[in-house]
Backbone as CSV, one residue per row, in Angstrom:
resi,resn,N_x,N_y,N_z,CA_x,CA_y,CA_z,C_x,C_y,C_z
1,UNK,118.623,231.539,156.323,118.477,231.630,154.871,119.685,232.376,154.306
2,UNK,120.153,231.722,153.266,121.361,232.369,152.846,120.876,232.948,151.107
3,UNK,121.082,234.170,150.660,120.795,234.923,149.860,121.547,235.105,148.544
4,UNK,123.194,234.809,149.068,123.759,234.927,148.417,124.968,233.353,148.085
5,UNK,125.146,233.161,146.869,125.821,231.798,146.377,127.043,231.400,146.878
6,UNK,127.086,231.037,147.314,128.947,230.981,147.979,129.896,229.524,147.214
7,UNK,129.415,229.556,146.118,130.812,228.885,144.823,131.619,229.310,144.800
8,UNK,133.162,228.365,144.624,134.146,229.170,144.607,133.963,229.183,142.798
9,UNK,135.303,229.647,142.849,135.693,229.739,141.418,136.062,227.696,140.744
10,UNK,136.304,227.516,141.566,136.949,225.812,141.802,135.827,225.337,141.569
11,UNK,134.788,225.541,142.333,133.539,224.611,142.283,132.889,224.562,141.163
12,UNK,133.188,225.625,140.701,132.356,226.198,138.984,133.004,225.425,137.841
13,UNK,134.406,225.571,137.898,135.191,224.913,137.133,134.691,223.477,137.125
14,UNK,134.981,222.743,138.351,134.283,221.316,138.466,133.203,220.636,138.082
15,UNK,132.299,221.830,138.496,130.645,221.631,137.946,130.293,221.602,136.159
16,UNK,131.347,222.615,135.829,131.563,223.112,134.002,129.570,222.842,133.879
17,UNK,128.801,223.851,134.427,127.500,224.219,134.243,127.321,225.071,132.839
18,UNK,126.338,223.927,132.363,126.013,224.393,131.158,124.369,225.941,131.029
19,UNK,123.857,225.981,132.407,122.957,226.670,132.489,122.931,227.401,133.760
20,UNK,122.645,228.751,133.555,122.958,229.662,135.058,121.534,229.878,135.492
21,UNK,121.364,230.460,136.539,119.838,230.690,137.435,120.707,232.402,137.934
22,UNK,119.552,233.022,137.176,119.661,234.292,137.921,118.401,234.882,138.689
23,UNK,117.934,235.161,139.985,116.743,235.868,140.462,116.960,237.120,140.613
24,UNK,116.091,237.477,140.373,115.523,239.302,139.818,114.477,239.423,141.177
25,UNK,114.620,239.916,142.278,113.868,240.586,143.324,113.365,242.168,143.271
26,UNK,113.175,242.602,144.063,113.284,243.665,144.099,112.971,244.553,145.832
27,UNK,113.245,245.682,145.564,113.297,246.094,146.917,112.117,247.315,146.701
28,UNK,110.928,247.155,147.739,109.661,247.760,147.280,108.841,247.472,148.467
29,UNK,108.046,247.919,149.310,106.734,248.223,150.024,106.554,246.736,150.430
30,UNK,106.343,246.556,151.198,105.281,244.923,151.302,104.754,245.185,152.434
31,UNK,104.045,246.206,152.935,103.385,246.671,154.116,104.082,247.009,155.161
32,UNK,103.695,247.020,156.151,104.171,247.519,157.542,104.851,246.691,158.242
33,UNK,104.750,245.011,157.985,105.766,244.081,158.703,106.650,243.229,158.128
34,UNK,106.673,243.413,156.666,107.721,242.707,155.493,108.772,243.358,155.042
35,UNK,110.199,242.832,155.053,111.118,243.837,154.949,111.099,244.104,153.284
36,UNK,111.605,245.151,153.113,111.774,245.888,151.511,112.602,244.700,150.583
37,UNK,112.810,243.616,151.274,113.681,242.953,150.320,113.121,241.039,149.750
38,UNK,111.341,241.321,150.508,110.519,240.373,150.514,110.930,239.545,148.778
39,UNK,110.745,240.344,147.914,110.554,239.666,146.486,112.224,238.840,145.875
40,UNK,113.220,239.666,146.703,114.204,239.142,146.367,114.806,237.969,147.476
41,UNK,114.119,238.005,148.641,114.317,236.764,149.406,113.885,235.266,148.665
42,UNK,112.256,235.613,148.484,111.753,234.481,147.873,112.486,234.099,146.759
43,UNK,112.735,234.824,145.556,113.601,234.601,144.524,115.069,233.768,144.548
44,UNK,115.524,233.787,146.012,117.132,233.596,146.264,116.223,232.127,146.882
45,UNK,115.256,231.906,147.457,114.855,230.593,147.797,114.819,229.777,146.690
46,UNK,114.023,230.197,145.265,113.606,229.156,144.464,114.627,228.963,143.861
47,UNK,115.967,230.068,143.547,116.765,229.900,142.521,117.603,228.431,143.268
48,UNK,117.612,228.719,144.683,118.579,228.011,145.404,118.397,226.191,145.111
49,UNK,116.685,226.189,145.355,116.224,225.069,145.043,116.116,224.340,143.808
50,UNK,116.484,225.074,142.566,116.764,224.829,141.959,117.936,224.431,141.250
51,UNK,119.124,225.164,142.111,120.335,224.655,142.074,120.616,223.524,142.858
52,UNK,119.805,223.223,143.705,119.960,222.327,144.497,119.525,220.688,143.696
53,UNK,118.582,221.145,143.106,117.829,219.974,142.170,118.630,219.760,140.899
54,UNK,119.336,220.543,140.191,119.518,220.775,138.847,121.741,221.453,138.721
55,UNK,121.898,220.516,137.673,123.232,221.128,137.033,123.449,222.512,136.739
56,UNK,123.247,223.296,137.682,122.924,225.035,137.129,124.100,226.000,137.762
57,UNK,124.403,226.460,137.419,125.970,227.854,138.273,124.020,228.660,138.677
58,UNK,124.894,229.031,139.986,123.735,230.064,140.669,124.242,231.294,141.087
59,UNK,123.367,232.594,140.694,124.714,233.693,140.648,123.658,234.578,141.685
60,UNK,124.191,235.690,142.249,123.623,236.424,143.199,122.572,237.216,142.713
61,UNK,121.440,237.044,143.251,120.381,238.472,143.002,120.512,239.415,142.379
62,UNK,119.607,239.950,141.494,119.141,241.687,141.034,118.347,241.861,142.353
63,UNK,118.956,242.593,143.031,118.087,243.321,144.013,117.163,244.363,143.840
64,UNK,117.392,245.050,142.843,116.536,246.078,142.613,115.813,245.940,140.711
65,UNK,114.631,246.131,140.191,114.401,245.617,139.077,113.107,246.995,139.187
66,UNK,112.285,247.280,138.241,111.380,247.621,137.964,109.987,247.556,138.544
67,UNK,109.672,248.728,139.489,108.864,248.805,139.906,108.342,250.367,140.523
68,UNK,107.727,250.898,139.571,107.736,252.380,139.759,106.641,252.937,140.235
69,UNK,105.259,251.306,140.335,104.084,252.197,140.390,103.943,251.622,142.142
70,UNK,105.178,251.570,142.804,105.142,251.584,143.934,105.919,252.838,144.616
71,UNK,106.596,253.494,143.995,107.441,254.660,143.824,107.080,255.706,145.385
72,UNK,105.631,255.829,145.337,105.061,256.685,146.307,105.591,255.876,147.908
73,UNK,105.693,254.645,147.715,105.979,254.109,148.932,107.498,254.525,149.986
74,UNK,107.263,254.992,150.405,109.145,255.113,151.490,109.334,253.394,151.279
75,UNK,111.133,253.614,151.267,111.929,252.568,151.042,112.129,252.063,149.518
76,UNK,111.070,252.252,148.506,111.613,251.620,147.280,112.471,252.341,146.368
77,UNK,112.763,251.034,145.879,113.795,251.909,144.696,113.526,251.106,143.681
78,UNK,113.770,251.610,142.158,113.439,251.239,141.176,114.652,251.911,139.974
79,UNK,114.635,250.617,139.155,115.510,251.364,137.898,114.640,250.822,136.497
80,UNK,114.992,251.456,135.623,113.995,251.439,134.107,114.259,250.264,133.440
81,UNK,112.835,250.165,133.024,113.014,248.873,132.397,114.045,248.614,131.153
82,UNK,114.535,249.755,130.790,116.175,250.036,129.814,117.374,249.593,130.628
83,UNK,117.133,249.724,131.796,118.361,249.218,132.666,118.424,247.774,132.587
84,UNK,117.579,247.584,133.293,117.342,246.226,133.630,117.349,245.057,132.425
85,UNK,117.218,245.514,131.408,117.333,244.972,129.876,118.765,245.020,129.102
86,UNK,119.687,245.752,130.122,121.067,246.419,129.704,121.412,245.499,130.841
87,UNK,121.282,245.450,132.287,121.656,244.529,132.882,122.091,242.769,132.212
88,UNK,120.975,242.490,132.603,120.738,241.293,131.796,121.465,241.151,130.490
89,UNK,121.504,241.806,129.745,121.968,241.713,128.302,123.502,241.056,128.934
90,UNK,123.927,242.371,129.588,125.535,242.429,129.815,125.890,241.121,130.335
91,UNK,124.788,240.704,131.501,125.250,239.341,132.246,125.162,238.011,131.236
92,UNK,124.403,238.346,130.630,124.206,237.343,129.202,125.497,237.384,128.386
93,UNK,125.984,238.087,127.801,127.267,238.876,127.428,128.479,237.990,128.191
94,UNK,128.562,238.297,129.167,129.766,237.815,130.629,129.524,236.085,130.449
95,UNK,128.872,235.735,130.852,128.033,234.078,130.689,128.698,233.863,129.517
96,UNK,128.406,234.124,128.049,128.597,233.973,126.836,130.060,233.795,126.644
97,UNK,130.741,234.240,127.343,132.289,234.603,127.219,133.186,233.649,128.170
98,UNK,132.334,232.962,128.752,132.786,231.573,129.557,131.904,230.398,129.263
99,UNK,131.255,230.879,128.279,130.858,229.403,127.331,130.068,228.963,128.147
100,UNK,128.973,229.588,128.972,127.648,229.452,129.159,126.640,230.306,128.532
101,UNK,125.764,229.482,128.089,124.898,230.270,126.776,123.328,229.834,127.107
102,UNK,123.177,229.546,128.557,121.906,229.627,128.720,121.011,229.939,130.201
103,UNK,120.217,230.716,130.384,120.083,231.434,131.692,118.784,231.632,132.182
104,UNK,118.526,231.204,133.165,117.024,230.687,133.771,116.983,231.852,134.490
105,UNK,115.764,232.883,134.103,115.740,233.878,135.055,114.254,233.377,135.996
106,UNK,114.868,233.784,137.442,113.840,233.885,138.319,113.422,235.161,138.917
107,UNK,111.978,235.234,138.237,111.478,236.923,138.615,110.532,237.007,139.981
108,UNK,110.953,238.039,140.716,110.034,237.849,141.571,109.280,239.047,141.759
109,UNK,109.117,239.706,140.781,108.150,241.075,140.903,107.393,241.083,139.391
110,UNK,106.050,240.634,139.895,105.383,241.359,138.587,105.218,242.516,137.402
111,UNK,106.306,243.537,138.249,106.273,244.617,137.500,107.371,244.578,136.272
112,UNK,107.956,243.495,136.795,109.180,243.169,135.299,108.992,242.587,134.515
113,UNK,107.488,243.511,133.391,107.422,242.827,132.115,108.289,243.196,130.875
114,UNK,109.357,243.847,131.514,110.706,243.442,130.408,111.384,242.394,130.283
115,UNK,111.213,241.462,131.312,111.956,240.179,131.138,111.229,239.555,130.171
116,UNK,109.739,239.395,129.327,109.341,238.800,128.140,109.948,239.646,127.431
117,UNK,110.379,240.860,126.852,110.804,240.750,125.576,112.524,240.218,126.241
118,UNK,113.002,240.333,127.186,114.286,239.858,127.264,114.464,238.716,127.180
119,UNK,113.377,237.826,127.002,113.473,236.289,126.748,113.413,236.062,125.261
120,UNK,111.632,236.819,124.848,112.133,236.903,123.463,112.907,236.890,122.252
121,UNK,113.753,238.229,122.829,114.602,238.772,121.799,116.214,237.457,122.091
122,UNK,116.445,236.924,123.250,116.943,236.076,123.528,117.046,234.943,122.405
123,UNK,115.746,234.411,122.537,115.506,232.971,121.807,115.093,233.269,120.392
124,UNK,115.676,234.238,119.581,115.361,234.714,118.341,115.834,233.164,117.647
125,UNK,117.439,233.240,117.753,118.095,232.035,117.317,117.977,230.461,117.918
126,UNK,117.115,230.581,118.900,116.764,229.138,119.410,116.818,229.450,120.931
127,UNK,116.457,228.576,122.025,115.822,228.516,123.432,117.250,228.879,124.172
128,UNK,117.614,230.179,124.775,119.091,229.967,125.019,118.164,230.685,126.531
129,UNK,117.639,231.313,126.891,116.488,232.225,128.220,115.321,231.667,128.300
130,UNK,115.064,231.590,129.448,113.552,231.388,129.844,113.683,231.946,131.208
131,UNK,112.047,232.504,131.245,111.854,233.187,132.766,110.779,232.924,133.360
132,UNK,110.761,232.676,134.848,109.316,232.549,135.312,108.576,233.577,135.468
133,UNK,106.919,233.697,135.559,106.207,234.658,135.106,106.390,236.031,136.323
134,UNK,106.722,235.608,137.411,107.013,236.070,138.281,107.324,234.932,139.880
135,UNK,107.939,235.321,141.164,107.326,233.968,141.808,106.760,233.697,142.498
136,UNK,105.246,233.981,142.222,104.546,234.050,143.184,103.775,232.779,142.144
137,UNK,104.111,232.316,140.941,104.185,231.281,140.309,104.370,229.717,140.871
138,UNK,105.722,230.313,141.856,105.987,229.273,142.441,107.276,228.250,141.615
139,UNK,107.965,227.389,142.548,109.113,226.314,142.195,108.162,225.713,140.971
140,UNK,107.722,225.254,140.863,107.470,224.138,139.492,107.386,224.603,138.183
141,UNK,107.128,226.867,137.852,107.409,227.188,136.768,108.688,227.175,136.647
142,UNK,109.884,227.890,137.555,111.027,228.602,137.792,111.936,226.787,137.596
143,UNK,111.228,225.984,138.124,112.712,224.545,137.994,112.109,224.239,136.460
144,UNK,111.060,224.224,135.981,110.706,223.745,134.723,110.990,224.505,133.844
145,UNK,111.322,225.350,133.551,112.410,226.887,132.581,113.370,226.241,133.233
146,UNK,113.881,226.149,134.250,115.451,225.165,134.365,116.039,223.778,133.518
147,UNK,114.793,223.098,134.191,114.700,221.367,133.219,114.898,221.827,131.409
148,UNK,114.151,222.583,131.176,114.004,222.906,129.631,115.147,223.846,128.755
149,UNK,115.622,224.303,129.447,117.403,224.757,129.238,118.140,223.106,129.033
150,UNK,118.194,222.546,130.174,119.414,222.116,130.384,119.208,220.826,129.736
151,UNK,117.908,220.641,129.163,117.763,219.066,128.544,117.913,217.984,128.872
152,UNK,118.152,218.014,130.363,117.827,216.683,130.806,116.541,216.160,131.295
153,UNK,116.167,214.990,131.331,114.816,214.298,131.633,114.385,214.517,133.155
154,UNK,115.564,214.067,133.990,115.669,213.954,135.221,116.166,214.845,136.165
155,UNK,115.768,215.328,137.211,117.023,216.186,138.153,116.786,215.649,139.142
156,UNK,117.342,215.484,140.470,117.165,215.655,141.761,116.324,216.875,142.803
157,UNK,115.174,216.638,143.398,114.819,217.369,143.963,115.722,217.939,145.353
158,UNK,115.442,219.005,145.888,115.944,219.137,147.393,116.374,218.554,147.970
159,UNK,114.962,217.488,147.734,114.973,216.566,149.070,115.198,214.954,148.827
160,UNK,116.153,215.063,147.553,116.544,214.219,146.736,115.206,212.974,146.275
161,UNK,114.328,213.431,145.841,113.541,212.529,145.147,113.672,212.762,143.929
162,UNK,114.108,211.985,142.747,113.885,212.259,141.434,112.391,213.149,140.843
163,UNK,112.681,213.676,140.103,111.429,214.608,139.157,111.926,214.406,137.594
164,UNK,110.459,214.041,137.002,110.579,213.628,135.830,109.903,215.394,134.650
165,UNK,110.903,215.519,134.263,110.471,216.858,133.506,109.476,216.508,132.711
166,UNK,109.357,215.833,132.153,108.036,215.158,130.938,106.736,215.120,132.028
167,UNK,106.938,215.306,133.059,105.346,215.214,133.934,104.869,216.568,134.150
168,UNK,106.001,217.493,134.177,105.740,219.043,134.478,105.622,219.466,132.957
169,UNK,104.462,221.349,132.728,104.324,221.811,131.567,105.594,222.132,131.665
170,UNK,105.793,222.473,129.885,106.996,223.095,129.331,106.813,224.383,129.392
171,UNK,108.422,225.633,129.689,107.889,226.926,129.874,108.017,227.848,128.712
């Protein structure tokens, strides 16, 4: 499993992606035999599959996001939901400044209910963010906030079977 995106700068150029996929993991407790980096593995799976299906730039993990009421646990770490809203902003910001203006976040910790107002306050002026609810949601919220960015009908699955966005809810 590979975690992290390996585009060059070339490939990006080529692709000229009108919509990015960012996953938000986090590093936190998952018992006694799951490593601390469980939420951001899964996250680097769906984003992947979704780049895989879909016209999207795929950028590396938030490894660490909001999660404090695990705090007591050895191994986690956590930053405020002010960060993580300053994060995002900035990467939104960076995106914006290479004339991508729209960004599929994939969350994989429930405890990041700052990503609704960061979608919110986002789509004040029209649908430019969408996020899945978390992903334990699963691929069909996280590619369908993809499909609905990027406005096309159709993408390629994985495993190259067409998927018709009009059959999946809107996010």
């Amino acid at each position: 499993m590979r975690l992290l995106p390996t585009a060059t700068s070339t490939d990006v150029q080529e692709q000229q992606p009108r919509v990015t996929v960012l996953p938000i993991g986090f590093f936190e407790q998952h018992g006694k035999y799951l490593p601390l980096i469980t939420d951001t593995a899964i996250t680097c799976v769906l984003a992947q599959e979704i780049a895989a299906a879909c016209p999207v730039r795929l950028l590396p993990p938030i490894t660490i996001s909001c999660s404090h009421e695990h705090a007591a646990f050895p191994g986690t770490v956590s930053i405020s939901a002010k960060t993580l809203h300053a994060v995002i902003d900035n990467i939104r910001a960076s995106l914006a400044r290479t004339g991508i203006h729209k960004l599929v976040i994939v969350n994989g910790h429930g405890g990041n209910y700052v990503l609704s107002n960061v979608v919110q306050e986002a789509n004040v002026g029209g649908p430019s963010v969408s996020s899945s609810p978390s992903a334990s949601t699963g691929a069909v919220l996280a590619s369908t906030a993809a499909w609905s960015l990027i406005g096309t009908r159709t993408c390629t699955s994985a495993r190259s079977r067409p998927r018709s966005c009009s059959m999946l809810p809107r996010s």
